[in-house]
mmCIF file of C-alpha atoms and ligand atoms in Angstrom:
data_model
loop_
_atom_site.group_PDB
_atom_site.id
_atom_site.type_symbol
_atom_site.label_atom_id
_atom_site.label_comp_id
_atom_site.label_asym_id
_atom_site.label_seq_id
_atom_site.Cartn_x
_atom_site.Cartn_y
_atom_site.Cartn_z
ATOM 1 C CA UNK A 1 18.245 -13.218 -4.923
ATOM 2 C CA UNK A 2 17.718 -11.240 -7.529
ATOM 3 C CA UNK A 3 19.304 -7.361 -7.760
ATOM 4 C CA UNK A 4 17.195 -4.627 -6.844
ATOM 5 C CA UNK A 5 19.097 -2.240 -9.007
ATOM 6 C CA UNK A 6 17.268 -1.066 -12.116
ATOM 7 C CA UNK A 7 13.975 -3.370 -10.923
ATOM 8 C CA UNK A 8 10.280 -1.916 -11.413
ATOM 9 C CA UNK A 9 8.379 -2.061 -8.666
ATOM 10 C CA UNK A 10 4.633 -3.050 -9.634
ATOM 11 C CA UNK A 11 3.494 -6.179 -7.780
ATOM 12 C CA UNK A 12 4.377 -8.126 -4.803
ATOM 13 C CA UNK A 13 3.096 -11.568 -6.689
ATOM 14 C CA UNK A 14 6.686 -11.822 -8.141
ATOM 15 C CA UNK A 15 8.453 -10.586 -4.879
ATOM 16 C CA UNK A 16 10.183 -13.647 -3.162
ATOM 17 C CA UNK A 17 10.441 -14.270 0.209
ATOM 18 C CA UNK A 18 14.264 -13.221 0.825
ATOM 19 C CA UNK A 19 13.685 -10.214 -1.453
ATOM 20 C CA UNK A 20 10.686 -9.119 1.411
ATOM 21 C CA UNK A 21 13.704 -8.696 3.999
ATOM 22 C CA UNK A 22 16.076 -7.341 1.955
ATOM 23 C CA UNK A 23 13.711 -4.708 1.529
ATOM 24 C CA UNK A 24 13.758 -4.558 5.648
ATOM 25 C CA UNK A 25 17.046 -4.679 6.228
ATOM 26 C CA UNK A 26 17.397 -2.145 4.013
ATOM 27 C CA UNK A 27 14.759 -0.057 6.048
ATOM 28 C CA UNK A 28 15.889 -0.889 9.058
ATOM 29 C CA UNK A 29 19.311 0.684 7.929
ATOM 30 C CA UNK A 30 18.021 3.862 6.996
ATOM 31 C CA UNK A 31 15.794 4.112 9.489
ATOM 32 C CA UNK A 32 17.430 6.461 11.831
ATOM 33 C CA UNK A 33 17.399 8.878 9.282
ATOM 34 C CA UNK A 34 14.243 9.108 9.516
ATOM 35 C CA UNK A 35 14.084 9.199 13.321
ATOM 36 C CA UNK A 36 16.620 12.001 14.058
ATOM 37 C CA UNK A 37 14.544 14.119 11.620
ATOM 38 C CA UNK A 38 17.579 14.569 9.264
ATOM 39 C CA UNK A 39 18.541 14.459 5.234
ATOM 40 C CA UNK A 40 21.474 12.535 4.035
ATOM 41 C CA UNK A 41 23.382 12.352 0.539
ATOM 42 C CA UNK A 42 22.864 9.204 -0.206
ATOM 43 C CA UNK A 43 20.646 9.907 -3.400
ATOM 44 C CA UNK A 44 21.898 13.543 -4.215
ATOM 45 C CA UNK A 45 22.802 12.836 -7.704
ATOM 46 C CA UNK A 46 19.304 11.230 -8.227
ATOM 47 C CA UNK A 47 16.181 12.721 -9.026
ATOM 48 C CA UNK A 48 12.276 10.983 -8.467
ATOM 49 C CA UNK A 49 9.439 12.001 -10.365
ATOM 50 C CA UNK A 50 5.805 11.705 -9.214
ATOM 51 C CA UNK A 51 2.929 10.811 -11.748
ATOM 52 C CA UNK A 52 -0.135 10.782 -9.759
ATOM 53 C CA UNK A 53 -3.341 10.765 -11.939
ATOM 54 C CA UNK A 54 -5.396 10.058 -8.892
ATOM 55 C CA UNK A 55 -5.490 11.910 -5.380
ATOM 56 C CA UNK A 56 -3.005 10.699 -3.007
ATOM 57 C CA UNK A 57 -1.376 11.772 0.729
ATOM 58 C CA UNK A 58 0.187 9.432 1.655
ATOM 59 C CA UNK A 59 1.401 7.450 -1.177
ATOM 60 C CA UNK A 60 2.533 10.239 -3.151
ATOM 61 C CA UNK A 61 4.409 12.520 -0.134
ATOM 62 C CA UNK A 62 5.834 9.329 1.444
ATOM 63 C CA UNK A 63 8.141 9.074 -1.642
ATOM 64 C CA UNK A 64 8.618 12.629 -1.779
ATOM 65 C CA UNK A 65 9.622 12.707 1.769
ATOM 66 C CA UNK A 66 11.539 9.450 1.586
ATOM 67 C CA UNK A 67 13.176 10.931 -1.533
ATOM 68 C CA UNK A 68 14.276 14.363 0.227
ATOM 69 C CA UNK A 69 15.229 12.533 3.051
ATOM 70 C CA UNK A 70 17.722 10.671 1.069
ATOM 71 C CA UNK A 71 19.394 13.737 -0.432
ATOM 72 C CA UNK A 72 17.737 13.615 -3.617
ATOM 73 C CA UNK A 73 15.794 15.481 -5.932
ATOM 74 C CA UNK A 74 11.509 14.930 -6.780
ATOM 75 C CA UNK A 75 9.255 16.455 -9.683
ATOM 76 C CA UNK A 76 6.132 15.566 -10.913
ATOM 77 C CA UNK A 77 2.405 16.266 -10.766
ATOM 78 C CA UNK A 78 -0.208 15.219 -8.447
ATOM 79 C CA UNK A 79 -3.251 16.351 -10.834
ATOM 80 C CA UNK A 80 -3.263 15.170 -14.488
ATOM 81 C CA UNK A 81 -5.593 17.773 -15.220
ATOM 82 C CA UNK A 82 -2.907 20.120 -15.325
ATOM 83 C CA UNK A 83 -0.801 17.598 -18.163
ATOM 84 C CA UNK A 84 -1.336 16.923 -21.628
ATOM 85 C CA UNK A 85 -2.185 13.272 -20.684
ATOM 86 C CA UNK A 86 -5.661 15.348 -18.197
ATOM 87 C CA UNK A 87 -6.758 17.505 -21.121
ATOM 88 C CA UNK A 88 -7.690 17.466 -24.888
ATOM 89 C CA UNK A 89 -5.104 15.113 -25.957
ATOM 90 C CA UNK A 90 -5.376 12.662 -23.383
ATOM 91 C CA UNK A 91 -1.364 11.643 -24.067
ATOM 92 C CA UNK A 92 -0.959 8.155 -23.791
ATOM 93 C CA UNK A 93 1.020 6.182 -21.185
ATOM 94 C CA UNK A 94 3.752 5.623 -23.704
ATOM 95 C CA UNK A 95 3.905 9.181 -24.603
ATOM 96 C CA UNK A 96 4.063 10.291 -21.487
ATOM 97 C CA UNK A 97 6.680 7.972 -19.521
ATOM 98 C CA UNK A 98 8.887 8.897 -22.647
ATOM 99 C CA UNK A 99 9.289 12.363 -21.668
ATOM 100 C CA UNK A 100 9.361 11.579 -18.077
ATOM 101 C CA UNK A 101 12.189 9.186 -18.105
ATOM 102 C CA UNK A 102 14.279 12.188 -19.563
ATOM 103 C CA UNK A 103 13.180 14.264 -16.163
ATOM 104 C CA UNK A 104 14.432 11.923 -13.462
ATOM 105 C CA UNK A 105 15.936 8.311 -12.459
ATOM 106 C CA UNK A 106 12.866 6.459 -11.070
ATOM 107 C CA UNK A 107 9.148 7.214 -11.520
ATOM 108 C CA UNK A 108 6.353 6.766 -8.777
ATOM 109 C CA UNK A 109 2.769 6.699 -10.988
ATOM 110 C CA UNK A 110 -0.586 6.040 -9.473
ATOM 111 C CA UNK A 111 -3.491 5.307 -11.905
ATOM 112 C CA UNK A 112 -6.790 4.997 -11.986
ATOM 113 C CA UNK A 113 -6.701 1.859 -14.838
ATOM 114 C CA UNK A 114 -5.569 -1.469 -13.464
ATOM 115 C CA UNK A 115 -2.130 -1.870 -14.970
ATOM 116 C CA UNK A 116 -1.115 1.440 -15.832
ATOM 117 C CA UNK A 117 2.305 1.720 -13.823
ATOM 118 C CA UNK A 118 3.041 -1.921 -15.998
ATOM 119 C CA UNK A 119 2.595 0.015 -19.386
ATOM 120 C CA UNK A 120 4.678 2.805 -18.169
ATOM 121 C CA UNK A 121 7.538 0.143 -17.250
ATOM 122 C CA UNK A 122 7.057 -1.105 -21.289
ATOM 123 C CA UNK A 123 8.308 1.919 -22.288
ATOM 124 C CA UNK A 124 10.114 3.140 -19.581
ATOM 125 C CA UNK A 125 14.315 3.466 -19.804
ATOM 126 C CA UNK A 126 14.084 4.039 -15.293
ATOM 127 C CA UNK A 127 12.663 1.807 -13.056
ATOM 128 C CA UNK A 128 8.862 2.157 -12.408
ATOM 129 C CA UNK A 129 7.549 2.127 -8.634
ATOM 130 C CA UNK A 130 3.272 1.361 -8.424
ATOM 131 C CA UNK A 131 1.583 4.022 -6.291
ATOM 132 C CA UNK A 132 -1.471 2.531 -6.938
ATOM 133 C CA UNK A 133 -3.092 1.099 -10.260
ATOM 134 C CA UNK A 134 -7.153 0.985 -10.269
ATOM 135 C CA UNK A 135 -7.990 -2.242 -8.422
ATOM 136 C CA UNK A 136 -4.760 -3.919 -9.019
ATOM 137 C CA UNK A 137 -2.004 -3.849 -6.086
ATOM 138 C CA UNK A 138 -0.187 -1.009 -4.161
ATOM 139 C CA UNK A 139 2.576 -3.116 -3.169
ATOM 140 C CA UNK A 140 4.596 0.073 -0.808
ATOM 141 C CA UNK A 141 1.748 0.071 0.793
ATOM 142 C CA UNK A 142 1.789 -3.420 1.749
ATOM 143 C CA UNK A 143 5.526 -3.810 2.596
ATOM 144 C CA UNK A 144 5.158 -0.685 4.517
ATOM 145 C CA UNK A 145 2.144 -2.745 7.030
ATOM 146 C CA UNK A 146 4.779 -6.022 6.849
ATOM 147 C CA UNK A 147 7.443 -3.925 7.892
ATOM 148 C CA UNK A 148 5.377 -2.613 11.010
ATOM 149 C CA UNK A 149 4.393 -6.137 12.057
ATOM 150 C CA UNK A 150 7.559 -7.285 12.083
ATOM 151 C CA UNK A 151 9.084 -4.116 14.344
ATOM 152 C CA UNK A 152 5.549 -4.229 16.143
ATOM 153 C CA UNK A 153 5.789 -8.222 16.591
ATOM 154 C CA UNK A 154 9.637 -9.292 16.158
ATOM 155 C CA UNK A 155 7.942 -11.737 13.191
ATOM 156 C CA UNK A 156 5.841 -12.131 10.826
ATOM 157 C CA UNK A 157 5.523 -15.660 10.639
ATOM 158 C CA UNK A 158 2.942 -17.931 12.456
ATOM 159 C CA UNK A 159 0.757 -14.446 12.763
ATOM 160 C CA UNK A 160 -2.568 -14.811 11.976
ATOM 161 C CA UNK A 161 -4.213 -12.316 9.989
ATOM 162 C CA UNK A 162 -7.920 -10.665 10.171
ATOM 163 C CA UNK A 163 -8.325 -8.002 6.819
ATOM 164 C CA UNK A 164 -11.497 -6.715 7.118
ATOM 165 C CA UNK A 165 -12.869 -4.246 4.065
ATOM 166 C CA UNK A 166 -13.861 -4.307 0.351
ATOM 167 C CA UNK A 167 -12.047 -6.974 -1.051
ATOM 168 C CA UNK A 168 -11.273 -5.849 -4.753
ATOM 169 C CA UNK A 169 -9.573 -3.057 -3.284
ATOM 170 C CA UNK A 170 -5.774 -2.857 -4.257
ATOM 171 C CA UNK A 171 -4.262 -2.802 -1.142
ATOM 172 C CA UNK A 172 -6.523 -6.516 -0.391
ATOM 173 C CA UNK A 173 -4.318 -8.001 -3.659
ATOM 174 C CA UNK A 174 -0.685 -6.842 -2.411
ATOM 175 C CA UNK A 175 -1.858 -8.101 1.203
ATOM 176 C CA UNK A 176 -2.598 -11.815 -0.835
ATOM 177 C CA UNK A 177 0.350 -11.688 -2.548
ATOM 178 C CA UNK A 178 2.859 -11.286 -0.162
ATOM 179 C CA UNK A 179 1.241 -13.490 2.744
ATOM 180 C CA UNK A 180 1.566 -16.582 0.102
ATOM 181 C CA UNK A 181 5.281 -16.225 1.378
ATOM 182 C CA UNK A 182 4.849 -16.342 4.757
ATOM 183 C CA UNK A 183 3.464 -18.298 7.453
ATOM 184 C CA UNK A 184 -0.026 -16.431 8.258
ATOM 185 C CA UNK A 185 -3.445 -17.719 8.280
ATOM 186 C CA UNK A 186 -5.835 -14.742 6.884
ATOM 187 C CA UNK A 187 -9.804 -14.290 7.167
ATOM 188 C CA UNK A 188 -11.366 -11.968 4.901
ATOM 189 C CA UNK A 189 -14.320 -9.951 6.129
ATOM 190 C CA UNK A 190 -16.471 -7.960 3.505
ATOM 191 C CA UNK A 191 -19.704 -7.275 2.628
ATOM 192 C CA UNK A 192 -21.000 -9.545 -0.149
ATOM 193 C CA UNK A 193 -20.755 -7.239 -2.871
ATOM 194 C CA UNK A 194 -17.327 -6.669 -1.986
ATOM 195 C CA UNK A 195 -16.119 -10.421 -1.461
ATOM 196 C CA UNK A 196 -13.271 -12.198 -3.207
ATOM 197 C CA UNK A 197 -13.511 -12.418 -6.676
ATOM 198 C CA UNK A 198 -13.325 -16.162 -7.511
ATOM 199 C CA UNK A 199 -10.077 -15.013 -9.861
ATOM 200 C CA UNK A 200 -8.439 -13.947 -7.296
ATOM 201 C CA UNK A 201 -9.173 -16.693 -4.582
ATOM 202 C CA UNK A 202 -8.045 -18.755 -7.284
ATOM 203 C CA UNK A 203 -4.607 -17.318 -7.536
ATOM 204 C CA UNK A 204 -4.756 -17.265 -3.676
ATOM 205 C CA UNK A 205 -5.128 -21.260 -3.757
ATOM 206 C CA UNK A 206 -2.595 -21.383 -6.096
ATOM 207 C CA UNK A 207 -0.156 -19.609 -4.170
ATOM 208 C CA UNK A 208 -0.885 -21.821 -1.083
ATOM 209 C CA UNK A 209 -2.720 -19.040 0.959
ATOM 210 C CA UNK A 210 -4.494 -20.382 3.874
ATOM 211 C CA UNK A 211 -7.462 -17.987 4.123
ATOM 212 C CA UNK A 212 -11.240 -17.970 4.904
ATOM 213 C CA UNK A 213 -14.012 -15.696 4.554
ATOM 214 C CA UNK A 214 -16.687 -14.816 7.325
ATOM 215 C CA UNK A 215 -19.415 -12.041 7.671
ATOM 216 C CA UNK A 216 -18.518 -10.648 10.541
ATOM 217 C CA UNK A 217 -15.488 -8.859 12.050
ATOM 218 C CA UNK A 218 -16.448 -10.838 15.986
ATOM 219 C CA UNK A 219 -16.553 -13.770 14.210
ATOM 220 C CA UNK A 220 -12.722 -13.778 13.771
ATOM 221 C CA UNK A 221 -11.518 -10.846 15.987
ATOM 222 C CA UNK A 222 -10.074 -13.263 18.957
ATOM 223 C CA UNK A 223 -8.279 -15.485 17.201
ATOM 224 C CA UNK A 224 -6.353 -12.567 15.150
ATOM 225 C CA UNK A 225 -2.704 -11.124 15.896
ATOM 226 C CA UNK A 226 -2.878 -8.495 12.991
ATOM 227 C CA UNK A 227 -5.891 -6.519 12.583
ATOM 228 C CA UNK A 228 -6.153 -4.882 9.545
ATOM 229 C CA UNK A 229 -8.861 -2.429 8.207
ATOM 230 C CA UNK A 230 -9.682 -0.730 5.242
ATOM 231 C CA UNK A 231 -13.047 1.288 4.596
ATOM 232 C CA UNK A 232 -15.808 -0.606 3.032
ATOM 233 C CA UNK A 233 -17.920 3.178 2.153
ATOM 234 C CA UNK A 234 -15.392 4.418 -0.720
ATOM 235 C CA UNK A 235 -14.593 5.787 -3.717
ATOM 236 C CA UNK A 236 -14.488 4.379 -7.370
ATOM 237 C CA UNK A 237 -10.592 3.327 -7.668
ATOM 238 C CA UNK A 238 -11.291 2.803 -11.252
ATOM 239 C CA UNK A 239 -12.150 7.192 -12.227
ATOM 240 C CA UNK A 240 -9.443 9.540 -11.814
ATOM 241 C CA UNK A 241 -11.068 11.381 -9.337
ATOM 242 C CA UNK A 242 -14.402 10.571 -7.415
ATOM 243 C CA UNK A 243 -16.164 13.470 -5.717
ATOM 244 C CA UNK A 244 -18.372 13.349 -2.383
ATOM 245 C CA UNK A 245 -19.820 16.299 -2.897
ATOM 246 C CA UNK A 246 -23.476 16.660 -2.725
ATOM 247 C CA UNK A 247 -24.089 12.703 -2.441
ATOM 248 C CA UNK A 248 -24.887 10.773 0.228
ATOM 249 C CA UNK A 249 -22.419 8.520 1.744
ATOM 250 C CA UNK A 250 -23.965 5.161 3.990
ATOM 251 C CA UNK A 251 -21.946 4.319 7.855
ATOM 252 C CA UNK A 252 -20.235 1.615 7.713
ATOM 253 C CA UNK A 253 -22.209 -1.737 9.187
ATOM 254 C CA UNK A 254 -20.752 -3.259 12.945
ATOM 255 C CA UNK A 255 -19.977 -6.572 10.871
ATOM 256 C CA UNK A 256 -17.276 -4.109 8.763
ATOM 257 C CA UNK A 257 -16.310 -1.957 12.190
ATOM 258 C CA UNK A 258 -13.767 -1.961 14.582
ATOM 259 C CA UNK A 259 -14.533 -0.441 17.663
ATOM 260 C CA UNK A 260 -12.610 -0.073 21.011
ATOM 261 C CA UNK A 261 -15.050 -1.776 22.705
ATOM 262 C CA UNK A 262 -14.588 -4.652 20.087
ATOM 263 C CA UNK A 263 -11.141 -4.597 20.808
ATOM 264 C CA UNK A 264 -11.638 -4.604 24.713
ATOM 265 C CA UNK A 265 -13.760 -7.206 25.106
ATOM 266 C CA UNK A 266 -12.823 -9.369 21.928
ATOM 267 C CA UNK A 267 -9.129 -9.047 20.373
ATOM 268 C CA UNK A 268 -5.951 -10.193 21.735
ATOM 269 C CA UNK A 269 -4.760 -8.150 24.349
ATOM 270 C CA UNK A 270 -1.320 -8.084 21.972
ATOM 271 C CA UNK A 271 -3.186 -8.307 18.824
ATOM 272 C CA UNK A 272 -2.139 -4.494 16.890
ATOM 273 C CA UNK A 273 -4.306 -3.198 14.174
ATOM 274 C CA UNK A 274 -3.466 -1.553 11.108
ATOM 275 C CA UNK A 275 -4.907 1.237 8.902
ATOM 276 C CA UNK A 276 -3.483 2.505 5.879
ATOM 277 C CA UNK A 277 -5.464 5.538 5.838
ATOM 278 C CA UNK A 278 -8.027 7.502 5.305
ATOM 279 C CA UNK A 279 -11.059 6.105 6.842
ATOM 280 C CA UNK A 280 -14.467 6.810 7.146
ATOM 281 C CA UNK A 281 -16.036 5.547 10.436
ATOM 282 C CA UNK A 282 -15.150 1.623 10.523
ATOM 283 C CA UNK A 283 -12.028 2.979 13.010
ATOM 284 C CA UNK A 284 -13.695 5.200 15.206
ATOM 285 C CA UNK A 285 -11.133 8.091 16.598
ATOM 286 C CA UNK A 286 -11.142 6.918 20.544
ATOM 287 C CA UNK A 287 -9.755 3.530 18.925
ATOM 288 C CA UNK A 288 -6.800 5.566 17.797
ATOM 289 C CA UNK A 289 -5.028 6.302 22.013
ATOM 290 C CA UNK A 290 -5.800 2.578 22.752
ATOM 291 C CA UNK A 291 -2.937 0.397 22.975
ATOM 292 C CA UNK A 292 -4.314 -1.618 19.979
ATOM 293 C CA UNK A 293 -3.770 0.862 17.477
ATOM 294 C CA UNK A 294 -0.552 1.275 15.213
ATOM 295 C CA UNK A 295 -1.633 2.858 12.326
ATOM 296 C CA UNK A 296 0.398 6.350 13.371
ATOM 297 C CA UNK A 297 3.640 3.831 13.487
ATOM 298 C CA UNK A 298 2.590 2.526 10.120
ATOM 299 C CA UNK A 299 2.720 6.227 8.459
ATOM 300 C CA UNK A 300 6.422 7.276 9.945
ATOM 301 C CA UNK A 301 7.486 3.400 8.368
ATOM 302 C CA UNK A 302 5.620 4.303 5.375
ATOM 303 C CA UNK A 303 8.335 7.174 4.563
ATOM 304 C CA UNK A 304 10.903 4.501 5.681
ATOM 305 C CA UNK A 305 9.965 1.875 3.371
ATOM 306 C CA UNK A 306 10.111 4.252 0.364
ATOM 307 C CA UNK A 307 13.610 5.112 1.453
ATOM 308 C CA UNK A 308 14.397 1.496 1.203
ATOM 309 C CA UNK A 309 12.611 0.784 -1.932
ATOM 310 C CA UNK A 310 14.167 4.223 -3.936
ATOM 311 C CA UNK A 311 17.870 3.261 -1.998
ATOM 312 C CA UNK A 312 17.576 -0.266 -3.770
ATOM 313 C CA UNK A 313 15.639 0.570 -6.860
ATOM 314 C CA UNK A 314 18.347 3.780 -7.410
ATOM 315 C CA UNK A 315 21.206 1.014 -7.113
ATOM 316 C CA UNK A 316 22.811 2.903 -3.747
ATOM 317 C CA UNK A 317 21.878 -0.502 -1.352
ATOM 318 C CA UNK A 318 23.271 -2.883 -3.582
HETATM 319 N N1 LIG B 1 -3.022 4.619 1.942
HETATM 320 C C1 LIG B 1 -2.914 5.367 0.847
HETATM 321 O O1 LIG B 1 -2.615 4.861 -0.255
HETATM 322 O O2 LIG B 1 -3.158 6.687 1.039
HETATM 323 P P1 LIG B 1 -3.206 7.795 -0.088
HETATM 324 O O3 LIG B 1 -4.377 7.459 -0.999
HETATM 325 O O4 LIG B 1 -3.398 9.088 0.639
HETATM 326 O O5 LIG B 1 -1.919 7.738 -0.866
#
C-alpha cells in the first residue's frame, strides 16, 4: 500500500481498496477523541489552511474541527471575495497555492471549477486535500458516508446501494469511484436532466460497477441496505456563489423524495439512510427521529474522518 505521508487528496478513482481501511483504522483510532469531546497533541507542530472559494459548513469546519481536535493549528478564508484571487486581479491558482504553502503544512481548497484542488497540487510543495471541485468529486465526503456504513452495518461489502439525486453532482462521482472497490450493487435515481452522463457510466463500466438507473425512488427502495440522498432542487456547483434570493425554487418530485412513510411501508426495516447535508425537502424533518435515519451519525464521523485523513496526510499515522 502506498504511504499516506505527503499524498494529495483529490479523488477516490485512484484510492485502492486497502488504502479505504487504512483510512478507517485510522479513524477508528482517533475516534475517541472525538467522543470524549477533547484536543490532543498529535498535530501541534502542524498548521492547516482552508481555501474555500465556495460556501461550505460542513466541509470546511469539519477540517477545522478535526484539525483543532488534533492539536494543531488552521488559517484560511472561507470567502474569496475578501483575497486577491475574489477581486480585480483574479490571482491564479498557481499564484495563490504559492503563497499558501508558505502559511501551513496541508491545504483544504474547495472550488467552484472542476479540477481546481488538482492545479493547486501542480504547484503545491504540501499535500492538497479536495473540499469540493465544481462537479468533479468530494472524496471526504464520501469516505466519511463509507465510514458510517461500515460502523452502522459492521461491512460494507455485499450492501446494496440506492443514491437517489442529481447525478453530475460531485458527491455522485466519489460515491462511483469508491464502490468500484467494493462489493455493492448501486441504482441511480434522478430526474432525466440530471442522469448519468454517458462519460461517466462509461468509467463506471470500466471500473466494474454494477449499477442501474430507474425513475423512481419505490422502484428500488426495498431491495436497498444504504439509502442515500442528495437534493435534486440546487445550486450551480460550477459559480462561486449561487444566490436564492428573490427566485423561485420548485419541491422536489415523490420519484426524488424520501419520506417516512416511504420508509415504513417500503425500505428495509435495517436499511439506514444517509444525507450529507443540506437539503431542501426530498428528507422531510419527521424522517430525521425515525430509526432509519443516520445522517446526524454521519456529521460527528465527518470530523472523524478528517482527523484520519490530516493524521495520515501530516505523516503522524504512518
Ligand atoms: N456536505 C457538504 O459538503 O456540506 P457543505 O457544503 O456545507 O460543506
Amino acid at each position: 500500500m502506498r504511504s499516506f505521508a505527503g499524498r494529495d487528496i483529490l479523488s477516490l478513482k485512484d484510492f485502492e481498496r486497502q488504502e479505504f481501511f487504512r483510512v478507517f483504522d485510522v479513524a477508528a483510532e482517533l475516534e475517541p477523541i472525538a467522543v470524549s469531546r477533547r484536543n490532543s497533541d498529535l498535530l501541534a507542530e502542524k498548521t492547516l489552511v482552508t481555501a474555500f472559494y465556495q460556501p461550505s459548513t460542513r466541509t470546511r469546519l469539519a477540517h477545522e474541527a478535526a484539525m483543532h481536535r488534533l492539536g494543531g493549528h488552521v488559517t484560511g478564508f472561507a470567502d474569496a471575495k475578501m483575497t486577491r484571487a475574489g477581486d480585480f486581479y483574479q490571482e491564479s491558482i498557481k499564484d495563490t497555492v504559492k503563497m499558501l504553502e508558505f502559511y501551513g503544512d496541508v491545504i483544504v481548497m474547495r472550488h467552484f471549477t472542476q479540477g481546481a484542488p488538482h492545479e493547486a497540487a501542480k504547484w503545491a510543495s504540501i499535500p492538497i486535500i479536495n473540499g469540493g471541485d465544481g462537479w468533479g468529486e468530494h472524496p471526504t465526503q464520501i469516505l466519511t458516508d463509507l465510514y458510517t456504513v461500515l460502523k452502522e452495518k459492521g461491512t460494507i461489502d455485499g450492501l446494496t446501494w440506492l443514491a437517489v439525486g442529481d447525478m453530475r453532482m460531485r458527491t455522485m462521482h466519489s460515491l462511483g469511484y469508491a464502490l468500484s472497490q467494493f462489493d455493492c450493487p448501486i441504482t441511480f435515481v434522478s430526474p432525466p436532466d440530471m442522469a448519468l452522463t454517458d462519460e461517466f457510466k462509461a468509467e463506471l463500466k470500466q471500473f466494474s460497477v454494477n449499477f442501474r438507473e430507474v425513475e423512481h425512488v419505490e422502484q428500488a427502495i426495498a431491495e436497498a441496505d444504504v439509502i442515500l440522498v442528495e437534493p435534486v432542487v440546487q445550486p450551480d456547483y460550477t459559480k462561486s456563489r449561487d444566490e436564492r434570493a428573490g427566485k423561485d425554487v420548485g419541491l422536489t418530485p415523490a420519484n426524488y423524495k424520501i419520506t417516512r412513510e416511504l420508509l415504513e411501508n417500503k425500505a428495509k426495516s435495517d436499511a439506514i439512510l444517509l444525507h450529507s447535508l443540506p437539503r431542501m425537502d426530498e428528507v422531510p424533518t419527521d424522517v430525521d427521529i425515525t430509526r432509519w435515519s443516520r445522517y446526524w451519525q454521519e456529521a460527528f464521523n465527518g470530523v472523524v474522518i478528517r482527523m484520519a485523513l490530516l493524521a495520515l496526510v501530516l505523516g503522524a499515522m504512518e
